[in-house]
Amino acid sequence: MTSKSSTTSVLGPNAVIGIVGGGQLGRMSAMAAAKLGFRTQILTKDPNSPGAQVSHGVTLGAYDDLQALDAFARTVDVVTFEFENISADAMDCLSQYCPVRPSGHILRISQDRLAEKTFFTDNDIPLAPWHAVTDLSSLHNAAKKLGLPFILKTTRNGYDGKGQRRIHHLDELEDAFHALAPHPLVAEGMVSFACELSVMVVRGVDGTVRCFDPGMNEHRDGILDLTLAPAPVEPSISARAQALAVSIAEKLDLVGILGVEMFLDQSGVLLVNEIAPRPHNSGHWTMDACPVDQFEMHIRAVAGMPLPPTIRHSDAVMKNLIGPDDIALWPQIIAAPTLLPHLYGKEDARPGRKMGHVNMIFPYGSLPGKLGIQDALGPLASPEIAEEEITAP
């Protein structure tokens, strides 16, 4: 079986980009593709998924359904994906028809914490202490080496704080081991970190690498709440974070975009936490603060197009819209002059579900402090944070 296009050709107008997954990242990728004159074909199980709503075509089927994969592959010129919980074997199957970018090899690493941490360790990428946990004996050994407290995580399907337990006492080990599945698990040492940073790095077919400015992430209830861009850290730290992201992209032989999350510890050391070979929630600020955002950069890379510089014309803050509480404020959100809304087209506003996000932009070099951000958030402001600022000694 031969590939439809070579690994070096640039896709022309009206070429079809296949996107595996119909979530919001697929939706925004499809919209970026349309801007560049491409068509998109979404592989999804849900005909009303966010991606399907805006795509030129839809293939309905499971991500491991060989018949659906075959039908999908015959309609596209290149394949990418919008989330990691899919079969890497399926991506290898699709690669027999056309290029898959990023590759199934990268997907295998990113979707399994054990493989991911092994890759970091083997390539001298700095990360927190960790141990593989295959049974209760190895769990007790990890607890002894890491000390208490530490975090026990599943190797797959963990996101937004799910699939993990914080272990404070040895008598919690057995219950946590049996509650978390599948095995093996990963035990991670706790990091005394100053903040979490993320870098979006994109690499083209020709090896060109571009990096967006690092953002600083703040979480609430285990879910990303805010991303501040640029991250309010020393320029030397930002440069080191970008260099780490570039190193990882090159070692992976990446084609496409990659989100790299890392911790900055109290002593100024950067420790990589995880990677995501796709557009990332913490890169949504680029949609309103950059001439070419993360989604267009990703589409350009997978289509073999040139990659322009990652210019940021404004400072920005991104805030996620989560579940029914935030969506209930929609009339006030769209009326607020400081909020630039992006809604994902999801019908069921379940608790903890990402329904959209808003961006706020500020003149270049004038990112405000916490109280200024809360003021700009308007109806989405957190009263307890503003009160904390006002009453602080």
mmCIF file of C-alpha atoms in Angstrom:
data_model
loop_
_atom_site.group_PDB
_atom_site.id
_atom_site.type_symbol
_atom_site.label_atom_id
_atom_site.label_comp_id
_atom_site.label_asym_id
_atom_site.label_seq_id
_atom_site.Cartn_x
_atom_site.Cartn_y
_atom_site.Cartn_z
ATOM 1 C CA MET A 1 0.000 0.000 0.000
ATOM 2 C CA THR A 2 1.448 3.400 -0.920
ATOM 3 C CA SER A 3 1.169 6.753 0.771
ATOM 4 C CA LYS A 4 -0.966 9.448 -0.878
ATOM 5 C CA SER A 5 1.693 12.091 -0.328
ATOM 6 C CA SER A 6 5.389 12.114 0.297
ATOM 7 C CA THR A 7 6.894 13.074 3.620
ATOM 8 C CA THR A 8 8.207 16.344 2.155
ATOM 9 C CA SER A 9 5.412 17.684 -0.091
ATOM 10 C CA VAL A 10 3.362 20.734 0.860
ATOM 11 C CA LEU A 11 -0.399 20.199 0.752
ATOM 12 C CA GLY A 12 -2.204 22.521 -1.609
ATOM 13 C CA PRO A 13 -5.564 24.294 -1.231
ATOM 14 C CA ASN A 14 -8.561 22.005 -0.677
ATOM 15 C CA ALA A 15 -6.363 19.143 0.492
ATOM 16 C CA VAL A 16 -8.051 17.192 3.290
ATOM 17 C CA ILE A 17 -6.597 17.037 6.775
ATOM 18 C CA GLY A 18 -7.903 14.128 8.807
ATOM 19 C CA ILE A 19 -8.363 14.778 12.520
ATOM 20 C CA VAL A 20 -8.848 11.827 14.841
ATOM 21 C CA GLY A 21 -11.173 13.028 17.600
ATOM 22 C CA GLY A 22 -14.102 15.397 17.617
ATOM 23 C CA GLY A 23 -13.461 17.453 20.765
ATOM 24 C CA GLN A 24 -12.801 21.158 21.103
ATOM 25 C CA LEU A 25 -9.164 20.878 20.012
ATOM 26 C CA GLY A 26 -10.333 19.194 16.814
ATOM 27 C CA ARG A 27 -12.915 21.946 16.379
ATOM 28 C CA MET A 28 -10.390 24.769 16.666
ATOM 29 C CA SER A 29 -7.881 22.891 14.487
ATOM 30 C CA ALA A 30 -10.558 22.464 11.787
ATOM 31 C CA MET A 31 -11.340 26.172 11.910
ATOM 32 C CA ALA A 32 -7.632 26.991 11.539
ATOM 33 C CA ALA A 33 -7.400 24.574 8.593
ATOM 34 C CA ALA A 34 -10.341 26.275 6.864
ATOM 35 C CA LYS A 35 -8.587 29.630 7.233
ATOM 36 C CA LEU A 36 -5.655 28.191 5.258
ATOM 37 C CA GLY A 37 -7.903 26.790 2.523
ATOM 38 C CA PHE A 38 -7.894 23.156 3.658
ATOM 39 C CA ARG A 39 -10.812 20.845 4.241
ATOM 40 C CA THR A 40 -11.030 18.596 7.276
ATOM 41 C CA GLN A 41 -12.445 15.154 7.891
ATOM 42 C CA ILE A 42 -13.195 14.304 11.531
ATOM 43 C CA LEU A 43 -13.165 10.742 12.855
ATOM 44 C CA THR A 44 -15.554 10.655 15.804
ATOM 45 C CA LYS A 45 -18.239 8.519 17.416
ATOM 46 C CA ASP A 46 -20.499 11.543 17.965
ATOM 47 C CA PRO A 47 -22.083 13.241 14.928
ATOM 48 C CA ASN A 48 -22.719 16.348 17.044
ATOM 49 C CA SER A 49 -19.239 16.565 18.557
ATOM 50 C CA PRO A 50 -17.596 20.030 18.643
ATOM 51 C CA GLY A 51 -15.265 19.103 15.785
ATOM 52 C CA ALA A 52 -17.988 17.570 13.634
ATOM 53 C CA GLN A 53 -20.018 20.783 13.848
ATOM 54 C CA VAL A 54 -17.436 22.763 11.875
ATOM 55 C CA SER A 55 -15.710 20.146 9.701
ATOM 56 C CA HIS A 56 -16.155 19.638 5.959
ATOM 57 C CA GLY A 57 -16.759 15.922 6.501
ATOM 58 C CA VAL A 58 -17.248 13.384 9.270
ATOM 59 C CA THR A 59 -16.462 9.670 9.506
ATOM 60 C CA LEU A 60 -18.483 8.044 12.268
ATOM 61 C CA GLY A 61 -16.798 5.195 14.098
ATOM 62 C CA ALA A 62 -14.664 4.088 17.018
ATOM 63 C CA TYR A 63 -10.979 4.953 16.993
ATOM 64 C CA ASP A 64 -10.001 1.269 16.886
ATOM 65 C CA ASP A 65 -12.629 0.230 14.313
ATOM 66 C CA LEU A 66 -10.603 -1.001 11.325
ATOM 67 C CA GLN A 67 -13.486 -0.515 8.900
ATOM 68 C CA ALA A 68 -14.010 3.081 10.060
ATOM 69 C CA LEU A 69 -10.263 3.736 9.948
ATOM 70 C CA ASP A 70 -10.105 2.434 6.384
ATOM 71 C CA ALA A 71 -13.029 4.612 5.270
ATOM 72 C CA PHE A 72 -11.503 7.630 7.040
ATOM 73 C CA ALA A 73 -8.022 7.141 5.584
ATOM 74 C CA ARG A 74 -9.329 6.959 2.012
ATOM 75 C CA THR A 75 -10.759 10.492 2.287
ATOM 76 C CA VAL A 76 -7.710 12.374 3.657
ATOM 77 C CA ASP A 77 -4.210 13.485 2.638
ATOM 78 C CA VAL A 78 -2.618 13.648 6.088
ATOM 79 C CA VAL A 79 -3.734 12.593 9.563
ATOM 80 C CA THR A 80 -3.348 14.235 12.954
ATOM 81 C CA PHE A 81 -5.127 13.773 16.280
ATOM 82 C CA GLU A 82 -6.562 15.994 18.974
ATOM 83 C CA PHE A 83 -6.178 13.854 22.087
ATOM 84 C CA GLU A 84 -3.958 11.015 23.259
ATOM 85 C CA ASN A 85 -6.406 8.363 24.433
ATOM 86 C CA ILE A 86 -6.523 6.624 21.083
ATOM 87 C CA SER A 87 -4.809 3.566 19.703
ATOM 88 C CA ALA A 88 -1.236 4.072 18.558
ATOM 89 C CA ASP A 89 -1.672 0.869 16.564
ATOM 90 C CA ALA A 90 -4.552 2.564 14.736
ATOM 91 C CA MET A 91 -2.254 5.488 13.895
ATOM 92 C CA ASP A 92 0.279 3.017 12.518
ATOM 93 C CA CYS A 93 -2.511 1.515 10.411
ATOM 94 C CA LEU A 94 -3.409 4.949 9.038
ATOM 95 C CA SER A 95 0.250 5.667 8.235
ATOM 96 C CA GLN A 96 0.023 2.994 5.514
ATOM 97 C CA TYR A 97 -2.317 5.336 3.623
ATOM 98 C CA CYS A 98 -0.854 8.778 4.302
ATOM 99 C CA PRO A 99 1.478 10.635 6.687
ATOM 100 C CA VAL A 100 0.459 10.689 10.358
ATOM 101 C CA ARG A 101 1.734 13.759 12.187
ATOM 102 C CA PRO A 102 2.743 13.548 15.017
ATOM 103 C CA SER A 103 3.712 9.891 14.633
ATOM 104 C CA GLY A 104 2.336 6.841 16.418
ATOM 105 C CA HIS A 105 5.761 6.505 18.080
ATOM 106 C CA ILE A 106 5.318 9.862 19.805
ATOM 107 C CA LEU A 107 1.751 8.990 20.749
ATOM 108 C CA ARG A 108 2.944 5.794 22.450
ATOM 109 C CA ILE A 109 5.327 7.808 24.603
ATOM 110 C CA SER A 110 2.931 10.605 25.528
ATOM 111 C CA GLN A 111 -0.076 8.434 26.380
ATOM 112 C CA ASP A 112 1.775 6.276 28.908
ATOM 113 C CA ARG A 113 3.388 7.920 31.935
ATOM 114 C CA LEU A 114 5.838 5.073 32.379
ATOM 115 C CA ALA A 115 7.017 5.323 28.762
ATOM 116 C CA GLU A 116 7.084 9.104 29.025
ATOM 117 C CA LYS A 117 9.221 9.188 32.163
ATOM 118 C CA THR A 118 11.524 6.537 30.765
ATOM 119 C CA PHE A 119 11.988 8.692 27.653
ATOM 120 C CA PHE A 120 12.797 11.732 29.805
ATOM 121 C CA THR A 121 15.271 9.773 31.907
ATOM 122 C CA ASP A 122 16.982 8.176 28.914
ATOM 123 C CA ASN A 123 17.380 11.575 27.237
ATOM 124 C CA ASP A 124 18.597 13.505 30.312
ATOM 125 C CA ILE A 125 15.436 15.609 30.489
ATOM 126 C CA PRO A 126 15.120 16.871 34.095
ATOM 127 C CA LEU A 127 12.068 15.582 35.980
ATOM 128 C CA ALA A 128 10.922 14.829 39.523
ATOM 129 C CA PRO A 129 12.067 11.571 41.179
ATOM 130 C CA TRP A 130 9.881 8.630 40.164
ATOM 131 C CA HIS A 131 9.550 4.857 40.368
ATOM 132 C CA ALA A 132 7.560 2.287 38.444
ATOM 133 C CA VAL A 133 5.056 0.400 40.610
ATOM 134 C CA THR A 134 4.143 -3.105 39.482
ATOM 135 C CA ASP A 135 3.035 -4.640 42.797
ATOM 136 C CA LEU A 136 2.686 -3.832 46.497
ATOM 137 C CA SER A 137 6.318 -4.671 47.160
ATOM 138 C CA SER A 138 7.557 -2.156 44.582
ATOM 139 C CA LEU A 139 5.081 0.395 45.959
ATOM 140 C CA HIS A 140 6.516 0.060 49.465
ATOM 141 C CA ASN A 141 10.000 0.349 48.010
ATOM 142 C CA ALA A 142 9.004 3.530 46.124
ATOM 143 C CA ALA A 143 7.537 5.008 49.317
ATOM 144 C CA LYS A 144 10.799 4.316 51.132
ATOM 145 C CA LYS A 145 12.902 5.965 48.420
ATOM 146 C CA LEU A 146 10.640 8.950 47.701
ATOM 147 C CA GLY A 147 9.523 9.656 51.246
ATOM 148 C CA LEU A 148 6.098 10.857 52.311
ATOM 149 C CA PRO A 149 4.031 12.422 50.950
ATOM 150 C CA PHE A 150 4.240 11.353 47.292
ATOM 151 C CA ILE A 151 1.782 10.955 44.404
ATOM 152 C CA LEU A 152 0.650 7.639 42.950
ATOM 153 C CA LYS A 153 -0.665 7.860 39.377
ATOM 154 C CA THR A 154 -2.106 5.625 36.707
ATOM 155 C CA THR A 155 0.034 5.346 33.593
ATOM 156 C CA ARG A 156 -2.887 6.066 31.259
ATOM 157 C CA ASN A 157 -6.079 8.114 30.993
ATOM 158 C CA GLY A 158 -5.221 10.563 33.767
ATOM 159 C CA TYR A 159 -6.189 14.192 33.158
ATOM 160 C CA ASP A 160 -7.558 17.176 35.107
ATOM 161 C CA GLY A 161 -6.450 15.605 38.396
ATOM 162 C CA LYS A 162 -8.031 12.218 37.703
ATOM 163 C CA GLY A 163 -6.270 8.866 38.106
ATOM 164 C CA GLN A 164 -4.052 9.805 41.025
ATOM 165 C CA ARG A 165 -3.793 9.663 44.806
ATOM 166 C CA ARG A 166 -1.641 11.687 47.184
ATOM 167 C CA ILE A 167 -0.123 9.308 49.726
ATOM 168 C CA HIS A 168 0.470 10.765 53.195
ATOM 169 C CA HIS A 169 0.703 7.584 55.303
ATOM 170 C CA LEU A 170 2.012 4.098 54.696
ATOM 171 C CA ASP A 171 -1.328 2.559 55.675
ATOM 172 C CA GLU A 172 -2.850 4.196 52.555
ATOM 173 C CA LEU A 173 -0.638 2.234 50.151
ATOM 174 C CA GLU A 174 -2.670 -0.933 49.694
ATOM 175 C CA ASP A 175 -6.000 0.840 49.235
ATOM 176 C CA ALA A 176 -4.506 3.292 46.705
ATOM 177 C CA PHE A 177 -2.802 0.482 44.779
ATOM 178 C CA HIS A 178 -6.050 -1.444 44.340
ATOM 179 C CA ALA A 179 -8.135 1.688 43.646
ATOM 180 C CA LEU A 180 -5.940 2.916 40.795
ATOM 181 C CA ALA A 181 -5.969 0.883 37.599
ATOM 182 C CA PRO A 182 -4.726 -0.397 35.281
ATOM 183 C CA HIS A 183 -1.351 -1.466 36.614
ATOM 184 C CA PRO A 184 1.549 -0.713 36.483
ATOM 185 C CA LEU A 185 1.414 2.638 38.241
ATOM 186 C CA VAL A 186 3.926 5.448 38.639
ATOM 187 C CA ALA A 187 5.022 6.901 41.986
ATOM 188 C CA GLU A 188 6.233 10.508 41.795
ATOM 189 C CA GLY A 189 8.111 12.497 44.397
ATOM 190 C CA MET A 190 6.560 15.753 45.544
ATOM 191 C CA VAL A 191 8.116 18.924 44.166
ATOM 192 C CA SER A 192 8.272 22.131 46.168
ATOM 193 C CA PHE A 193 7.436 24.220 43.133
ATOM 194 C CA ALA A 194 7.084 27.944 42.715
ATOM 195 C CA CYS A 195 4.799 27.652 39.688
ATOM 196 C CA GLU A 196 3.815 25.509 36.705
ATOM 197 C CA LEU A 197 4.911 26.617 33.247
ATOM 198 C CA SER A 198 3.929 25.344 29.827
ATOM 199 C CA VAL A 199 5.529 25.846 26.437
ATOM 200 C CA MET A 200 3.948 25.214 23.053
ATOM 201 C CA VAL A 201 6.630 24.136 20.586
ATOM 202 C CA VAL A 202 6.015 23.322 16.924
ATOM 203 C CA ARG A 203 8.326 21.569 14.470
ATOM 204 C CA GLY A 204 7.894 21.360 10.727
ATOM 205 C CA VAL A 205 8.610 18.635 8.204
ATOM 206 C CA ASP A 206 11.865 20.409 7.293
ATOM 207 C CA GLY A 207 13.025 20.503 10.926
ATOM 208 C CA THR A 208 12.205 24.173 11.537
ATOM 209 C CA VAL A 209 11.295 24.681 15.205
ATOM 210 C CA ARG A 210 9.257 27.540 16.666
ATOM 211 C CA CYS A 211 8.385 28.197 20.306
ATOM 212 C CA PHE A 212 5.640 30.340 21.787
ATOM 213 C CA ASP A 213 6.416 32.276 24.957
ATOM 214 C CA PRO A 214 5.983 30.181 28.105
ATOM 215 C CA GLY A 215 2.726 30.591 30.009
ATOM 216 C CA MET A 216 2.171 30.225 33.740
ATOM 217 C CA ASN A 217 -0.725 27.976 34.773
ATOM 218 C CA GLU A 218 -3.035 28.162 37.763
ATOM 219 C CA HIS A 219 -5.385 25.291 38.601
ATOM 220 C CA ARG A 220 -8.619 24.989 40.517
ATOM 221 C CA ASP A 221 -9.990 21.598 41.647
ATOM 222 C CA GLY A 222 -7.349 19.857 39.538
ATOM 223 C CA ILE A 223 -8.468 21.626 36.322
ATOM 224 C CA LEU A 224 -6.583 24.398 34.534
ATOM 225 C CA ASP A 225 -8.210 27.690 35.507
ATOM 226 C CA LEU A 226 -5.931 30.454 34.222
ATOM 227 C CA THR A 227 -2.899 30.736 31.948
ATOM 228 C CA LEU A 228 -0.878 33.955 32.075
ATOM 229 C CA ALA A 229 1.240 34.821 29.036
ATOM 230 C CA PRO A 230 4.020 35.614 29.113
ATOM 231 C CA ALA A 231 4.773 33.761 32.323
ATOM 232 C CA PRO A 232 5.802 36.346 34.950
ATOM 233 C CA VAL A 233 9.256 34.839 35.520
ATOM 234 C CA GLU A 234 12.804 35.957 34.788
ATOM 235 C CA PRO A 235 13.731 36.032 31.077
ATOM 236 C CA SER A 236 16.489 33.498 31.716
ATOM 237 C CA ILE A 237 13.919 31.026 33.066
ATOM 238 C CA SER A 238 11.676 31.537 30.037
ATOM 239 C CA ALA A 239 14.640 30.918 27.743
ATOM 240 C CA ARG A 240 15.547 27.710 29.585
ATOM 241 C CA ALA A 241 11.943 26.506 29.401
ATOM 242 C CA GLN A 242 11.854 27.084 25.640
ATOM 243 C CA ALA A 243 15.211 25.343 25.191
ATOM 244 C CA LEU A 244 13.897 22.305 27.079
ATOM 245 C CA ALA A 245 10.786 22.176 24.871
ATOM 246 C CA VAL A 246 12.879 22.448 21.696
ATOM 247 C CA SER A 247 15.190 19.678 22.898
ATOM 248 C CA ILE A 248 12.242 17.352 23.510
ATOM 249 C CA ALA A 249 10.672 18.139 20.119
ATOM 250 C CA GLU A 250 13.930 17.376 18.332
ATOM 251 C CA LYS A 251 14.624 14.172 20.267
ATOM 252 C CA LEU A 252 11.107 12.970 19.370
ATOM 253 C CA ASP A 253 11.541 13.936 15.703
ATOM 254 C CA LEU A 254 8.239 15.763 16.100
ATOM 255 C CA VAL A 255 6.155 17.031 13.201
ATOM 256 C CA GLY A 256 3.297 19.112 14.572
ATOM 257 C CA ILE A 257 2.785 20.903 17.867
ATOM 258 C CA LEU A 258 3.713 19.744 21.354
ATOM 259 C CA GLY A 259 2.644 21.057 24.743
ATOM 260 C CA VAL A 260 5.358 20.700 27.392
ATOM 261 C CA GLU A 261 4.311 21.162 31.016
ATOM 262 C CA MET A 262 7.019 21.754 33.587
ATOM 263 C CA PHE A 263 7.475 22.805 37.197
ATOM 264 C CA LEU A 264 9.744 25.617 38.348
ATOM 265 C CA ASP A 265 10.925 24.624 41.808
ATOM 266 C CA GLN A 266 11.810 26.979 44.631
ATOM 267 C CA SER A 267 15.509 26.867 43.744
ATOM 268 C CA GLY A 268 14.940 27.853 40.114
ATOM 269 C CA VAL A 269 15.256 24.357 38.612
ATOM 270 C CA LEU A 270 12.890 23.355 35.782
ATOM 271 C CA LEU A 271 11.425 19.835 35.946
ATOM 272 C CA VAL A 272 9.384 18.508 33.023
ATOM 273 C CA ASN A 273 6.060 17.007 34.090
ATOM 274 C CA GLU A 274 4.430 15.761 30.886
ATOM 275 C CA ILE A 275 4.073 16.266 27.158
ATOM 276 C CA ALA A 276 1.044 16.397 24.861
ATOM 277 C CA PRO A 277 1.614 16.077 21.070
ATOM 278 C CA ARG A 278 -1.356 18.239 20.059
ATOM 279 C CA PRO A 279 -2.702 21.742 20.688
ATOM 280 C CA HIS A 280 -3.074 22.307 24.412
ATOM 281 C CA ASN A 281 -5.471 24.086 26.741
ATOM 282 C CA SER A 282 -2.627 26.234 28.092
ATOM 283 C CA GLY A 283 -1.923 27.516 24.547
ATOM 284 C CA HIS A 284 -5.388 28.946 23.925
ATOM 285 C CA TRP A 285 -4.137 32.459 24.764
ATOM 286 C CA THR A 286 -2.371 32.481 21.391
ATOM 287 C CA MET A 287 -5.738 32.722 19.608
ATOM 288 C CA ASP A 288 -6.049 36.424 20.447
ATOM 289 C CA ALA A 289 -2.493 37.475 21.353
ATOM 290 C CA CYS A 290 -0.586 36.189 18.287
ATOM 291 C CA PRO A 291 -0.948 36.722 14.515
ATOM 292 C CA VAL A 292 -0.547 32.953 14.045
ATOM 293 C CA ASP A 293 -1.959 30.890 16.905
ATOM 294 C CA GLN A 294 -1.144 27.368 18.107
ATOM 295 C CA PHE A 295 -3.848 25.773 15.926
ATOM 296 C CA GLU A 296 -2.696 27.374 12.693
ATOM 297 C CA MET A 297 0.909 26.506 13.569
ATOM 298 C CA HIS A 298 -0.092 22.880 14.092
ATOM 299 C CA ILE A 299 -1.991 22.727 10.796
ATOM 300 C CA ARG A 300 0.898 24.382 8.963
ATOM 301 C CA ALA A 301 3.309 21.799 10.359
ATOM 302 C CA VAL A 302 1.222 18.721 9.541
ATOM 303 C CA ALA A 303 0.509 20.116 6.056
ATOM 304 C CA GLY A 304 4.217 20.632 5.357
ATOM 305 C CA MET A 305 3.877 24.418 5.133
ATOM 306 C CA PRO A 306 6.491 26.971 6.238
ATOM 307 C CA LEU A 307 6.336 27.998 9.898
ATOM 308 C CA PRO A 308 6.310 31.759 10.530
ATOM 309 C CA PRO A 309 7.853 33.256 13.668
ATOM 310 C CA THR A 310 5.796 32.890 16.844
ATOM 311 C CA ILE A 311 5.135 36.578 17.390
ATOM 312 C CA ARG A 312 3.170 37.771 20.413
ATOM 313 C CA HIS A 313 1.675 41.225 19.905
ATOM 314 C CA SER A 314 -0.110 41.381 23.292
ATOM 315 C CA ASP A 315 0.082 40.004 26.796
ATOM 316 C CA ALA A 316 -2.807 37.685 27.578
ATOM 317 C CA VAL A 317 -4.716 35.734 30.191
ATOM 318 C CA MET A 318 -6.834 32.690 29.320
ATOM 319 C CA LYS A 319 -9.601 31.469 31.623
ATOM 320 C CA ASN A 320 -11.480 28.230 31.146
ATOM 321 C CA LEU A 321 -15.277 28.149 31.298
ATOM 322 C CA ILE A 322 -16.114 25.086 33.376
ATOM 323 C CA GLY A 323 -19.453 23.352 33.762
ATOM 324 C CA PRO A 324 -22.868 24.834 34.443
ATOM 325 C CA ASP A 325 -21.745 27.598 36.798
ATOM 326 C CA ASP A 326 -19.615 29.425 34.236
ATOM 327 C CA ILE A 327 -22.033 28.857 31.347
ATOM 328 C CA ALA A 328 -24.840 30.331 33.453
ATOM 329 C CA LEU A 329 -22.877 33.612 33.183
ATOM 330 C CA TRP A 330 -22.830 33.544 29.367
ATOM 331 C CA PRO A 331 -25.066 36.644 28.895
ATOM 332 C CA GLN A 332 -22.718 38.659 31.135
ATOM 333 C CA ILE A 333 -19.605 37.162 29.512
ATOM 334 C CA ILE A 334 -20.537 38.193 25.964
ATOM 335 C CA ALA A 335 -21.461 41.667 27.218
ATOM 336 C CA ALA A 336 -18.138 42.204 29.014
ATOM 337 C CA PRO A 337 -15.805 44.421 26.926
ATOM 338 C CA THR A 338 -12.637 42.821 28.331
ATOM 339 C CA LEU A 339 -13.552 39.189 27.548
ATOM 340 C CA LEU A 340 -12.966 37.512 24.181
ATOM 341 C CA PRO A 341 -15.180 34.400 24.245
ATOM 342 C CA HIS A 342 -14.625 31.032 22.573
ATOM 343 C CA LEU A 343 -17.421 28.486 23.051
ATOM 344 C CA TYR A 344 -17.068 24.842 22.020
ATOM 345 C CA GLY A 345 -20.638 23.909 21.054
ATOM 346 C CA LYS A 346 -21.132 21.297 23.789
ATOM 347 C CA GLU A 347 -24.722 20.765 24.857
ATOM 348 C CA ASP A 348 -24.325 19.170 28.289
ATOM 349 C CA ALA A 349 -22.669 21.520 30.789
ATOM 350 C CA ARG A 350 -21.629 18.886 33.315
ATOM 351 C CA PRO A 351 -19.656 19.813 36.449
ATOM 352 C CA GLY A 352 -15.945 19.851 35.655
ATOM 353 C CA ARG A 353 -16.492 19.873 31.873
ATOM 354 C CA LYS A 354 -14.637 22.449 29.755
ATOM 355 C CA MET A 355 -17.336 24.298 27.835
ATOM 356 C CA GLY A 356 -15.209 27.084 26.402
ATOM 357 C CA HIS A 357 -12.690 29.714 27.392
ATOM 358 C CA VAL A 358 -12.218 33.468 27.363
ATOM 359 C CA ASN A 359 -9.087 35.413 26.555
ATOM 360 C CA MET A 360 -8.172 38.835 27.862
ATOM 361 C CA ILE A 361 -5.455 40.791 26.081
ATOM 362 C CA PHE A 362 -3.347 43.639 27.410
ATOM 363 C CA PRO A 363 -0.765 45.908 25.754
ATOM 364 C CA TYR A 364 2.571 44.194 25.216
ATOM 365 C CA GLY A 365 4.600 44.205 28.419
ATOM 366 C CA SER A 366 1.728 45.245 30.694
ATOM 367 C CA LEU A 367 0.372 41.977 32.096
ATOM 368 C CA PRO A 368 -1.407 43.020 35.311
ATOM 369 C CA GLY A 369 -1.096 41.464 38.737
ATOM 370 C CA LYS A 370 -3.667 39.250 40.394
ATOM 371 C CA LEU A 371 -6.069 42.046 41.315
ATOM 372 C CA GLY A 372 -5.873 43.576 37.822
ATOM 373 C CA ILE A 373 -6.630 40.204 36.260
ATOM 374 C CA GLN A 374 -9.622 39.731 38.535
ATOM 375 C CA ASP A 375 -10.883 43.168 37.571
ATOM 376 C CA ALA A 376 -10.588 42.326 33.864
ATOM 377 C CA LEU A 377 -12.429 39.019 34.408
ATOM 378 C CA GLY A 378 -15.587 40.943 35.281
ATOM 379 C CA PRO A 379 -18.434 38.440 35.817
ATOM 380 C CA LEU A 380 -15.899 35.577 36.041
ATOM 381 C CA ALA A 381 -13.850 37.145 38.835
ATOM 382 C CA SER A 382 -13.270 35.160 42.015
ATOM 383 C CA PRO A 383 -14.493 37.319 44.909
ATOM 384 C CA GLU A 384 -12.359 35.461 47.441
ATOM 385 C CA ILE A 385 -9.167 36.340 45.511
ATOM 386 C CA ALA A 386 -10.052 40.009 45.302
ATOM 387 C CA GLU A 387 -10.883 40.010 49.000
ATOM 388 C CA GLU A 388 -7.559 38.346 49.767
ATOM 389 C CA GLU A 389 -5.703 41.073 47.872
ATOM 390 C CA ILE A 390 -7.621 43.870 49.540
ATOM 391 C CA THR A 391 -7.198 42.576 53.089
ATOM 392 C CA ALA A 392 -3.554 41.437 52.789
ATOM 393 C CA PRO A 393 -1.286 43.264 55.265
#
